[in-house]
Amino acid sequence: MKSGKNRADRDGTFAGNTPGRAIIDIGSNTVRMVIYGGTMRAPTILLNEKVTAKLGRDIASKGVLADEAIELAMRGLSRFALLLRDLKVDDVETVATAAVREASNGSKFIGKLRRLGFEPTIITGEEEACLGANGVMGAFPDARGTVADLGGGSLELVRLTDKGPRNAVSLPLGTLRLPDFRGKSRGGMRKAIEKALGKGAPKIEKGEPLYLVGGTLRTMAVYAMQEEGHPLSDPHGFELSPSDARRFLGKALANETVESLKQRDRISSMRAEKLPDASVLAEAMLSRFEPSRIIFSSWGLREGLLYSSLPDHSKSRDPLLAGVSVFAAQRGAPATLATRIASWTVDAAPSRKHGSEKLRMAATMLALASMQIEPNIRLPQAIDWALHKRWIAVSGKDRAMLAAAIAANGNVLALPDEVTSLANADALDEAICWGLAVRLARRLGAGSRRSLQESRLGIEGKTLTLRLAKSQGALFGFSTEKDMKLLAGRLGLDWTVEIVPDDGLRLKGSD
């Protein structure tokens, strides 16, 4: 299937999202297809489907892709090909990794893929490592350190520097191969893996962050979050100190069995079988690399393919704003409206010590979008957006501030424990002021352009001042007065409203 422009006659299959691009990742353990929509800087996953074919299960012992594994993979790939035709997705990229590149019958398998209409690329271990690192860079724009991407057949290691990925290597330490390192004890297995890491790992600067990529490692993050009682659910961006990593990924997991892991929520049977061995690998990497902190990334090879293909100006876009703007626009809050309201509120409730202007803008977009939700379910659903949706380049504290702003926009100032546990009171208070200012802006004139052009909100001395053009004076009603009092009280200020002559507040060139 060749890359091409998206067709214009989409039928709305994905509720307003246009399927823009698909990536098929043929790994040693799974064959996965992901269809993306929205902006490719922070894409929306429209379909994510996998087949656990275990193509690499016989590579170490026989050097081939097993016939039954090929049959299972081809059954899934035939389905994928039909789905892509039915959905009219033309931009499809197919990559094969460790199992196919190492198998003596890999070229025969590639021939089968071509007959289905795919144009697969077998990527080298170094290319795989760099693509995983590109995914991390896309998700964490300032990322520096080491990226470890664990797949079924291999472990890719690469350093992230100011100049991009460097010193990429691929080691035969995938989840399907880790059982070969088992000895009489967990400690013996760890030493054997450390030795393998020492022979092949690139030069690692100790004391730098270690970014962990891959489904099994993300499941480790889920386990650690459960053990810690963490209020968030998305493992992307979850961080652990080295000591906590050893406690959760080493000691705690060492006491688990495959059966006990299978009983846990959000840990599949397949991942439960891989976690014990993978936890030994994690311990070995902690010992060998001595990282400053551990960061889990849900962005890896597939997202690296997307990010690598973007023009430079798209790569430089903030991924949080890129994702939130598409999400909010689909829910009645276009970026143009949010920009006007964010500009109108900036003098009274800017980002200060704890937030940033990009975070305040994202909070404004989500607050406006939340108003399209029915009142009886608005607050819990909107807070779920803030806390649990996979936003890119946000911390737990950032999520809490988003939630606080959304709640304050609805005049709810008592925040749930899951929010207050993620940020201190000062940070939440800053975000509450953002939300109260958005509330005032949208209720003043129902978000109309004219109401925002013919009014100004700012702080003068110890007074919150709203100036309104005379022609718009009637907009200051009972509800607006309440909103002024709320915001001024939160800021610890007095408040006043001034009616000024028409044209006195208009910006030059405004329409």
Coordinates of C-alpha atoms in Angstrom, one line a residue:
M1 CA 0.0 0.0 0.0
K2 CA 1.6 3.2 -1.2
S3 CA 1.7 6.5 0.6
G4 CA -0.6 9.1 -0.8
K5 CA -2.8 12.1 0.0
N6 CA -5.8 11.5 2.2
R7 CA -9.0 11.2 0.3
A8 CA -11.5 13.9 0.8
D9 CA -14.7 11.8 0.9
R10 CA -14.4 10.4 4.4
D11 CA -17.6 9.2 6.0
G12 CA -17.0 10.1 9.6
T13 CA -16.3 6.6 10.8
F14 CA -14.3 7.9 13.7
A15 CA -16.6 10.5 15.0
G16 CA -15.2 13.5 13.2
N17 CA -11.6 12.3 13.1
T18 CA -10.2 11.6 9.6
P19 CA -8.0 8.6 9.4
G20 CA -4.8 10.2 8.2
R21 CA -2.0 7.6 8.5
A22 CA -1.5 4.0 9.5
I23 CA 1.6 2.2 10.8
I24 CA 2.0 -1.5 10.8
D25 CA 4.8 -2.7 13.2
I26 CA 5.8 -6.3 12.7
G27 CA 7.7 -7.1 15.9
S28 CA 9.1 -10.3 17.3
N29 CA 6.2 -10.7 19.7
T30 CA 3.3 -8.8 18.2
V31 CA 2.1 -7.6 14.8
R32 CA 0.3 -4.3 15.4
M33 CA -1.6 -1.8 13.3
V34 CA -2.3 1.7 14.5
I35 CA -4.4 4.2 12.6
Y36 CA -3.9 7.8 13.5
G37 CA -6.0 11.0 13.0
G38 CA -5.8 14.6 14.1
T39 CA -2.5 16.4 14.0
M40 CA 0.5 14.2 13.5
R41 CA 2.4 16.3 16.1
A42 CA 0.2 14.8 18.8
P43 CA -1.9 12.2 16.9
T44 CA -5.2 10.7 18.0
I45 CA -5.2 6.9 17.9
L46 CA -8.3 5.9 16.0
L47 CA -7.6 2.2 15.9
N48 CA -5.0 0.1 17.7
E49 CA -5.1 -3.6 17.0
K50 CA -2.5 -6.3 17.5
V51 CA -2.0 -10.1 16.9
T52 CA 0.3 -11.9 19.3
A53 CA 2.0 -14.0 16.7
K54 CA 5.3 -14.5 18.5
L55 CA 7.2 -14.5 15.2
G56 CA 10.5 -14.4 17.1
R57 CA 10.0 -17.4 19.4
D58 CA 12.3 -19.8 17.4
I59 CA 14.9 -17.3 16.3
A60 CA 17.4 -18.0 19.0
S61 CA 17.1 -21.8 18.7
K62 CA 16.3 -22.4 15.0
G63 CA 16.9 -19.1 13.3
V64 CA 13.5 -19.1 11.5
L65 CA 10.0 -17.7 11.8
A66 CA 7.8 -20.6 12.8
D67 CA 5.2 -21.7 10.3
E68 CA 2.3 -21.4 12.7
A69 CA 3.5 -18.0 13.8
I70 CA 3.6 -16.9 10.1
E71 CA 0.1 -18.2 9.6
L72 CA -1.2 -16.3 12.6
A73 CA 0.6 -13.1 11.6
M74 CA -0.7 -13.4 8.0
R75 CA -4.3 -13.9 9.2
G76 CA -4.0 -10.6 11.1
L77 CA -2.3 -8.8 8.3
S78 CA -4.9 -9.9 5.8
R79 CA -7.5 -8.3 8.1
F80 CA -5.5 -5.2 8.4
A81 CA -5.2 -4.9 4.6
L82 CA -9.0 -5.1 4.2
L83 CA -9.6 -2.6 7.0
L84 CA -7.3 -0.1 5.4
R85 CA -9.0 -0.5 2.0
D86 CA -12.4 -0.1 3.5
L87 CA -11.4 3.0 5.5
K88 CA -9.6 4.4 2.5
V89 CA -6.4 4.9 4.3
D90 CA -3.7 5.4 1.7
D91 CA -0.7 6.6 3.8
V92 CA 0.5 3.3 5.3
E93 CA 4.0 2.5 6.5
T94 CA 5.0 -1.1 7.3
V95 CA 8.2 -1.9 9.2
A96 CA 9.6 -5.2 10.4
T97 CA 12.1 -5.5 13.3
A98 CA 14.3 -8.0 15.0
A99 CA 12.6 -11.3 14.2
V100 CA 12.2 -10.7 10.4
R101 CA 15.6 -9.2 10.0
E102 CA 17.3 -12.2 11.7
A103 CA 15.2 -15.1 10.3
S104 CA 16.6 -17.1 7.4
N105 CA 13.1 -17.2 6.0
G106 CA 12.4 -13.5 6.6
S107 CA 12.6 -12.6 2.9
K108 CA 10.0 -15.3 2.1
F109 CA 7.7 -13.7 4.8
I110 CA 8.3 -10.2 3.2
G111 CA 7.1 -11.6 -0.1
K112 CA 3.8 -12.7 1.4
L113 CA 3.4 -9.1 2.8
R114 CA 4.0 -7.6 -0.7
R115 CA 1.3 -9.9 -2.2
L116 CA -1.1 -8.4 0.3
G117 CA -0.3 -4.9 -1.0
F118 CA 2.1 -3.8 1.7
E119 CA 5.5 -2.3 1.1
P120 CA 7.4 -3.4 4.2
T121 CA 10.8 -2.1 5.3
I122 CA 13.1 -4.2 7.4
I123 CA 14.8 -1.8 9.7
T124 CA 18.2 -2.4 11.3
G125 CA 18.7 -2.5 15.0
E126 CA 20.3 0.9 15.0
E127 CA 17.5 2.4 12.9
E128 CA 15.0 0.8 15.4
A129 CA 16.8 2.4 18.3
C130 CA 16.9 5.8 16.7
L131 CA 13.2 5.7 15.8
G132 CA 12.4 4.9 19.4
A133 CA 14.5 7.8 20.5
N134 CA 12.7 10.1 18.0
G135 CA 9.5 9.0 19.6
V136 CA 10.8 10.0 23.0
M137 CA 12.0 13.3 21.6
G138 CA 8.5 13.9 20.2
A139 CA 6.9 13.2 23.5
F140 CA 9.5 15.0 25.7
P141 CA 10.9 17.9 23.6
D142 CA 13.7 18.5 26.1
A143 CA 14.6 14.9 26.6
R144 CA 18.3 14.1 27.2
G145 CA 19.7 10.9 28.5
T146 CA 19.4 7.2 27.5
V147 CA 16.5 5.5 25.8
A148 CA 15.9 1.8 26.4
D149 CA 13.3 0.3 24.1
L150 CA 12.4 -3.3 25.0
G151 CA 10.8 -5.5 22.3
G152 CA 10.2 -9.2 21.9
G153 CA 13.5 -9.9 20.1
S154 CA 15.8 -7.2 21.2
L155 CA 16.7 -4.3 23.5
E156 CA 17.6 -1.1 21.7
L157 CA 19.8 1.4 23.5
V158 CA 20.6 4.9 22.3
R159 CA 21.8 8.2 23.8
L160 CA 19.7 11.3 23.3
T161 CA 21.9 14.4 23.0
D162 CA 21.5 18.0 21.9
K163 CA 22.2 16.8 18.4
G164 CA 19.7 14.0 18.5
P165 CA 20.2 10.2 18.9
R166 CA 23.7 9.0 19.1
N167 CA 25.6 5.6 19.6
A168 CA 22.6 3.4 18.9
V169 CA 22.9 -0.4 19.5
S170 CA 20.6 -3.4 19.4
L171 CA 21.2 -6.2 21.9
P172 CA 19.6 -9.7 21.9
L173 CA 17.8 -9.0 25.2
G174 CA 14.2 -9.0 24.1
T175 CA 11.5 -10.5 26.2
L176 CA 11.5 -13.7 24.2
R177 CA 15.2 -14.1 24.9
L178 CA 15.4 -13.1 28.5
P179 CA 14.5 -16.7 29.7
D180 CA 17.8 -17.9 28.3
F181 CA 19.6 -15.8 31.0
R182 CA 17.8 -17.5 33.9
G183 CA 20.1 -19.3 36.3
K184 CA 19.7 -20.7 39.8
S185 CA 18.8 -17.4 41.3
R186 CA 17.4 -13.9 40.4
G187 CA 20.8 -12.4 41.3
G188 CA 22.6 -14.8 39.0
M189 CA 20.3 -13.8 36.1
R190 CA 20.8 -10.1 36.8
K191 CA 24.6 -10.5 36.7
A192 CA 24.4 -12.4 33.4
I193 CA 22.3 -9.6 31.9
E194 CA 24.6 -6.9 33.3
K195 CA 27.5 -8.7 31.6
A196 CA 25.6 -8.7 28.3
L197 CA 24.8 -5.0 28.7
G198 CA 28.5 -4.3 29.4
K199 CA 29.6 -6.0 26.2
G200 CA 27.2 -4.2 23.8
A201 CA 25.8 -1.0 25.4
P202 CA 26.8 2.4 24.1
K203 CA 28.8 4.7 26.2
I204 CA 26.3 5.9 28.9
E205 CA 26.8 9.0 30.9
K206 CA 25.8 8.0 34.5
G207 CA 23.5 10.3 36.4
E208 CA 21.3 11.1 33.4
P209 CA 17.6 10.2 32.9
L210 CA 16.7 6.7 31.6
Y211 CA 13.6 6.6 29.3
L212 CA 11.9 3.2 29.2
V213 CA 9.9 2.3 26.1
G214 CA 7.9 -0.8 25.1
G215 CA 4.7 -2.5 26.2
T216 CA 6.3 -4.7 28.9
L217 CA 8.1 -1.8 30.5
R218 CA 5.0 0.3 30.4
T219 CA 3.2 -2.5 32.2
M220 CA 6.0 -2.3 34.8
A221 CA 5.0 1.4 35.3
V222 CA 1.3 0.3 35.7
Y223 CA 2.4 -2.1 38.4
A224 CA 4.5 0.5 40.2
M225 CA 1.7 3.0 40.0
Q226 CA -0.6 0.5 41.6
E227 CA 1.9 -0.3 44.3
E228 CA 2.4 3.4 45.0
G229 CA -1.3 4.3 45.0
H230 CA -0.7 6.8 42.3
P231 CA -3.8 8.9 41.4
L232 CA -3.1 8.9 37.7
S233 CA -3.8 6.0 35.3
D234 CA -1.7 6.7 32.2
P235 CA 1.9 5.3 32.5
H236 CA 3.2 7.8 29.9
G237 CA 5.4 10.3 31.7
F238 CA 5.3 8.4 35.0
E239 CA 8.6 8.9 36.8
L240 CA 10.5 7.0 39.5
S241 CA 13.5 7.8 41.5
P242 CA 16.2 5.1 41.3
S243 CA 15.4 4.0 44.9
D244 CA 11.7 3.7 44.2
A245 CA 12.5 1.9 40.9
R246 CA 14.5 -0.7 42.8
R247 CA 11.8 -1.0 45.4
F248 CA 8.9 -1.5 43.0
L249 CA 10.5 -3.0 39.9
G250 CA 13.0 -5.1 41.9
K251 CA 11.9 -6.1 45.4
A252 CA 8.1 -5.9 44.9
L253 CA 8.0 -7.6 41.5
A254 CA 10.5 -10.3 42.8
N255 CA 7.8 -11.4 45.2
E256 CA 5.1 -11.7 42.5
T257 CA 4.3 -14.8 40.4
V258 CA 2.8 -14.9 36.9
E259 CA -0.5 -16.0 38.4
S260 CA -0.6 -13.2 41.0
L261 CA 0.2 -10.6 38.2
K262 CA -2.6 -12.0 36.1
Q263 CA -5.0 -11.1 38.9
R264 CA -4.2 -7.4 38.7
D265 CA -6.2 -4.9 36.8
R266 CA -4.6 -3.7 33.5
I267 CA -2.0 -6.4 33.4
S268 CA -2.7 -8.8 30.6
S269 CA -1.8 -12.5 30.6
M270 CA 0.9 -11.9 28.0
R271 CA 2.5 -9.1 30.0
A272 CA 2.2 -11.0 33.2
E273 CA 4.3 -13.8 31.7
K274 CA 7.0 -11.3 30.7
L275 CA 7.2 -9.1 33.7
P276 CA 9.3 -11.2 36.1
D277 CA 12.2 -11.6 33.6
A278 CA 11.9 -8.0 32.4
S279 CA 12.1 -6.8 36.0
V280 CA 15.5 -8.4 36.3
L281 CA 16.5 -6.6 33.1
A282 CA 15.3 -3.3 34.7
E283 CA 17.4 -4.0 37.8
A284 CA 20.5 -4.7 35.7
M285 CA 20.0 -1.5 33.8
L286 CA 19.7 0.5 37.0
S287 CA 22.9 -1.0 38.3
R288 CA 24.8 -0.6 35.0
F289 CA 23.6 2.9 34.0
E290 CA 23.0 4.5 37.5
P291 CA 20.3 6.9 36.1
S292 CA 19.2 10.0 37.9
R293 CA 15.5 9.1 37.3
I294 CA 13.4 6.7 35.3
I295 CA 10.8 8.0 32.9
F296 CA 8.3 5.8 31.1
S297 CA 7.3 6.7 27.5
S298 CA 4.3 5.4 25.6
W299 CA 5.8 7.0 22.5
G300 CA 8.4 4.8 20.8
L301 CA 9.1 3.4 17.3
R302 CA 5.7 4.1 15.7
E303 CA 5.5 7.6 17.0
G304 CA 9.1 8.1 16.1
L305 CA 8.2 7.3 12.5
L306 CA 5.5 9.9 12.6
Y307 CA 7.7 12.5 14.2
S308 CA 10.6 11.8 11.9
S309 CA 8.5 12.5 8.8
L310 CA 7.3 15.9 10.1
P311 CA 8.7 19.1 8.7
D312 CA 10.9 21.1 11.1
H313 CA 8.2 23.7 11.8
S314 CA 5.7 21.0 12.8
K315 CA 8.3 19.3 15.0
S316 CA 8.8 22.6 16.9
R317 CA 5.1 22.9 17.7
D318 CA 4.2 22.3 21.4
P319 CA 2.8 18.8 21.6
L320 CA 0.4 19.6 24.4
L321 CA -1.2 22.5 22.6
A322 CA -1.2 20.6 19.3
G323 CA -3.2 17.7 20.9
V324 CA -5.5 19.8 23.1
S325 CA -6.4 22.2 20.2
V326 CA -7.7 19.4 18.0
F327 CA -9.5 17.7 20.9
A328 CA -11.2 21.0 22.1
A329 CA -12.1 22.1 18.6
Q330 CA -14.0 18.8 18.1
R331 CA -16.0 19.7 21.2
G332 CA -17.1 23.2 20.3
A333 CA -14.0 25.2 21.6
P334 CA -12.0 26.3 18.5
A335 CA -8.5 27.6 19.1
T336 CA -9.4 31.1 17.9
L337 CA -12.0 31.5 20.7
A338 CA -9.6 30.1 23.3
T339 CA -6.9 32.4 22.1
R340 CA -9.1 35.5 22.4
I341 CA -10.2 34.5 25.9
A342 CA -6.6 33.7 27.0
S343 CA -5.5 37.1 25.8
W344 CA -8.4 38.8 27.6
T345 CA -7.6 37.1 30.9
V346 CA -3.8 37.3 30.8
D347 CA -3.4 40.7 32.7
A348 CA -5.6 39.5 35.6
A349 CA -4.7 35.8 35.8
P350 CA -1.4 35.0 34.0
S351 CA 0.8 32.1 34.5
R352 CA 3.0 32.8 37.5
K353 CA 5.3 30.7 39.5
H354 CA 3.9 27.3 38.9
G355 CA 2.3 27.3 35.5
S356 CA 3.3 28.3 32.0
E357 CA 1.5 30.2 29.2
K358 CA 1.1 27.0 27.2
L359 CA -0.5 25.2 30.2
R360 CA -2.8 28.2 30.8
M361 CA -3.8 28.1 27.1
A362 CA -4.5 24.3 27.3
A363 CA -6.5 24.9 30.4
T364 CA -8.6 27.6 28.6
M365 CA -9.3 25.3 25.7
L366 CA -10.4 22.4 27.9
A367 CA -12.4 24.6 30.2
L368 CA -14.4 26.0 27.2
A369 CA -14.8 22.5 25.7
S370 CA -16.2 21.2 29.1
M371 CA -19.1 23.6 28.7
Q372 CA -20.5 21.4 25.9
I373 CA -20.9 18.5 28.4
E374 CA -24.3 18.1 30.2
P375 CA -24.2 19.9 33.6
N376 CA -24.9 16.7 35.6
I377 CA -21.8 14.9 34.3
R378 CA -19.6 17.9 33.4
L379 CA -17.2 18.1 36.3
P380 CA -16.2 14.4 36.6
Q381 CA -15.8 14.0 32.9
A382 CA -13.8 17.1 32.4
I383 CA -11.5 16.3 35.3
D384 CA -11.0 12.9 33.8
W385 CA -9.9 14.7 30.6
A386 CA -7.3 16.6 32.6
L387 CA -6.0 13.7 34.7
H388 CA -6.3 10.6 32.6
K389 CA -6.3 11.4 28.9
R390 CA -3.0 10.9 27.2
W391 CA -1.7 14.4 26.9
I392 CA 1.9 14.8 25.8
A393 CA 4.5 16.8 27.6
V394 CA 2.7 17.3 30.9
S395 CA 3.6 16.3 34.5
G396 CA 1.3 15.2 37.2
K397 CA 1.4 18.7 38.6
D398 CA 0.4 20.1 35.2
R399 CA -2.6 17.8 35.0
A400 CA -3.7 18.9 38.5
M401 CA -3.6 22.5 37.4
L402 CA -5.6 21.7 34.3
A403 CA -8.2 20.0 36.4
A404 CA -8.3 22.9 38.9
A405 CA -8.8 25.4 36.1
I406 CA -11.6 23.4 34.6
A407 CA -13.3 23.0 37.9
A408 CA -13.1 26.7 38.7
N409 CA -14.5 27.6 35.3
G410 CA -17.6 25.7 36.6
N411 CA -17.4 27.5 40.0
V412 CA -16.3 24.4 41.8
L413 CA -13.5 25.3 44.1
A414 CA -13.4 22.2 46.3
L415 CA -11.1 19.8 44.5
P416 CA -11.1 16.0 44.8
D417 CA -8.2 14.3 46.6
E418 CA -6.8 12.9 43.3
V419 CA -6.2 16.5 42.2
T420 CA -4.9 17.9 45.5
S421 CA -2.4 15.0 45.9
L422 CA -0.6 16.0 42.7
A423 CA 0.1 19.7 43.3
N424 CA 0.6 22.0 46.2
A425 CA -2.0 24.6 47.2
D426 CA -0.2 27.5 45.6
A427 CA -0.1 25.8 42.2
L428 CA -3.8 24.9 42.4
D429 CA -4.7 28.4 43.5
E430 CA -2.9 29.8 40.5
A431 CA -4.9 27.5 38.2
I432 CA -8.1 28.3 40.0
C433 CA -7.6 31.9 39.1
W434 CA -7.2 30.9 35.5
G435 CA -10.5 29.1 35.6
L436 CA -12.4 31.9 37.3
A437 CA -11.0 34.4 34.8
V438 CA -12.2 32.2 31.9
R439 CA -15.6 31.9 33.6
L440 CA -15.8 35.7 33.7
A441 CA -14.7 36.1 30.1
R442 CA -17.1 33.6 28.6
R443 CA -20.1 34.7 30.7
L444 CA -19.6 38.4 30.1
G445 CA -20.7 38.3 26.5
A446 CA -21.2 34.6 25.8
G447 CA -17.7 34.5 24.4
S448 CA -18.6 36.9 21.6
R449 CA -15.8 38.7 19.8
R450 CA -17.4 42.1 20.4
S451 CA -17.7 41.6 24.1
L452 CA -14.0 40.8 24.4
Q453 CA -12.9 43.7 22.1
E454 CA -15.0 46.3 23.9
S455 CA -13.8 45.4 27.4
R456 CA -10.5 45.0 29.3
L457 CA -9.7 43.2 32.5
G458 CA -6.6 44.0 34.6
I459 CA -5.1 44.7 38.0
E460 CA -4.4 48.2 39.0
G461 CA -2.7 48.4 42.4
K462 CA -4.8 46.3 44.7
T463 CA -7.9 46.4 42.6
L464 CA -9.3 44.1 39.9
T465 CA -10.7 46.4 37.2
L466 CA -13.1 45.7 34.4
R467 CA -13.5 48.4 31.8
L468 CA -16.5 48.3 29.4
A469 CA -17.3 50.4 26.4
K470 CA -20.5 52.4 27.0
S471 CA -22.3 50.5 24.2
Q472 CA -21.6 47.2 26.0
G473 CA -22.3 48.5 29.5
A474 CA -25.5 46.4 29.9
L475 CA -23.3 43.2 29.7
F476 CA -22.4 43.8 33.3
G477 CA -25.3 42.0 35.0
F478 CA -25.9 40.1 38.2
S479 CA -24.0 37.0 37.1
T480 CA -21.0 39.0 35.9
E481 CA -20.9 40.8 39.2
K482 CA -20.7 37.5 41.0
D483 CA -17.9 36.3 38.8
M484 CA -16.0 39.5 39.4
K485 CA -16.3 39.0 43.1
L486 CA -15.2 35.4 42.9
L487 CA -12.1 36.2 40.9
A488 CA -11.2 39.3 43.0
G489 CA -11.7 37.4 46.2
R490 CA -9.4 34.6 45.1
L491 CA -6.7 37.1 44.1
G492 CA -7.1 38.9 47.4
L493 CA -8.1 42.2 45.7
D494 CA -10.9 44.7 45.7
W495 CA -12.8 45.1 42.4
T496 CA -14.4 47.8 40.3
V497 CA -16.2 48.3 37.0
E498 CA -15.7 51.3 34.8
I499 CA -17.9 52.3 31.9
V500 CA -15.7 54.2 29.3
P501 CA -16.6 56.0 26.0
D502 CA -17.1 53.9 22.9
D503 CA -14.0 53.4 20.8
G504 CA -11.8 54.0 23.9
L505 CA -10.8 50.4 24.3
R506 CA -10.6 49.3 20.7
L507 CA -7.3 48.0 19.4
K508 CA -5.9 49.5 16.2
G509 CA -6.8 47.3 13.3
S510 CA -9.4 45.2 15.1
D511 CA -12.5 44.2 13.2

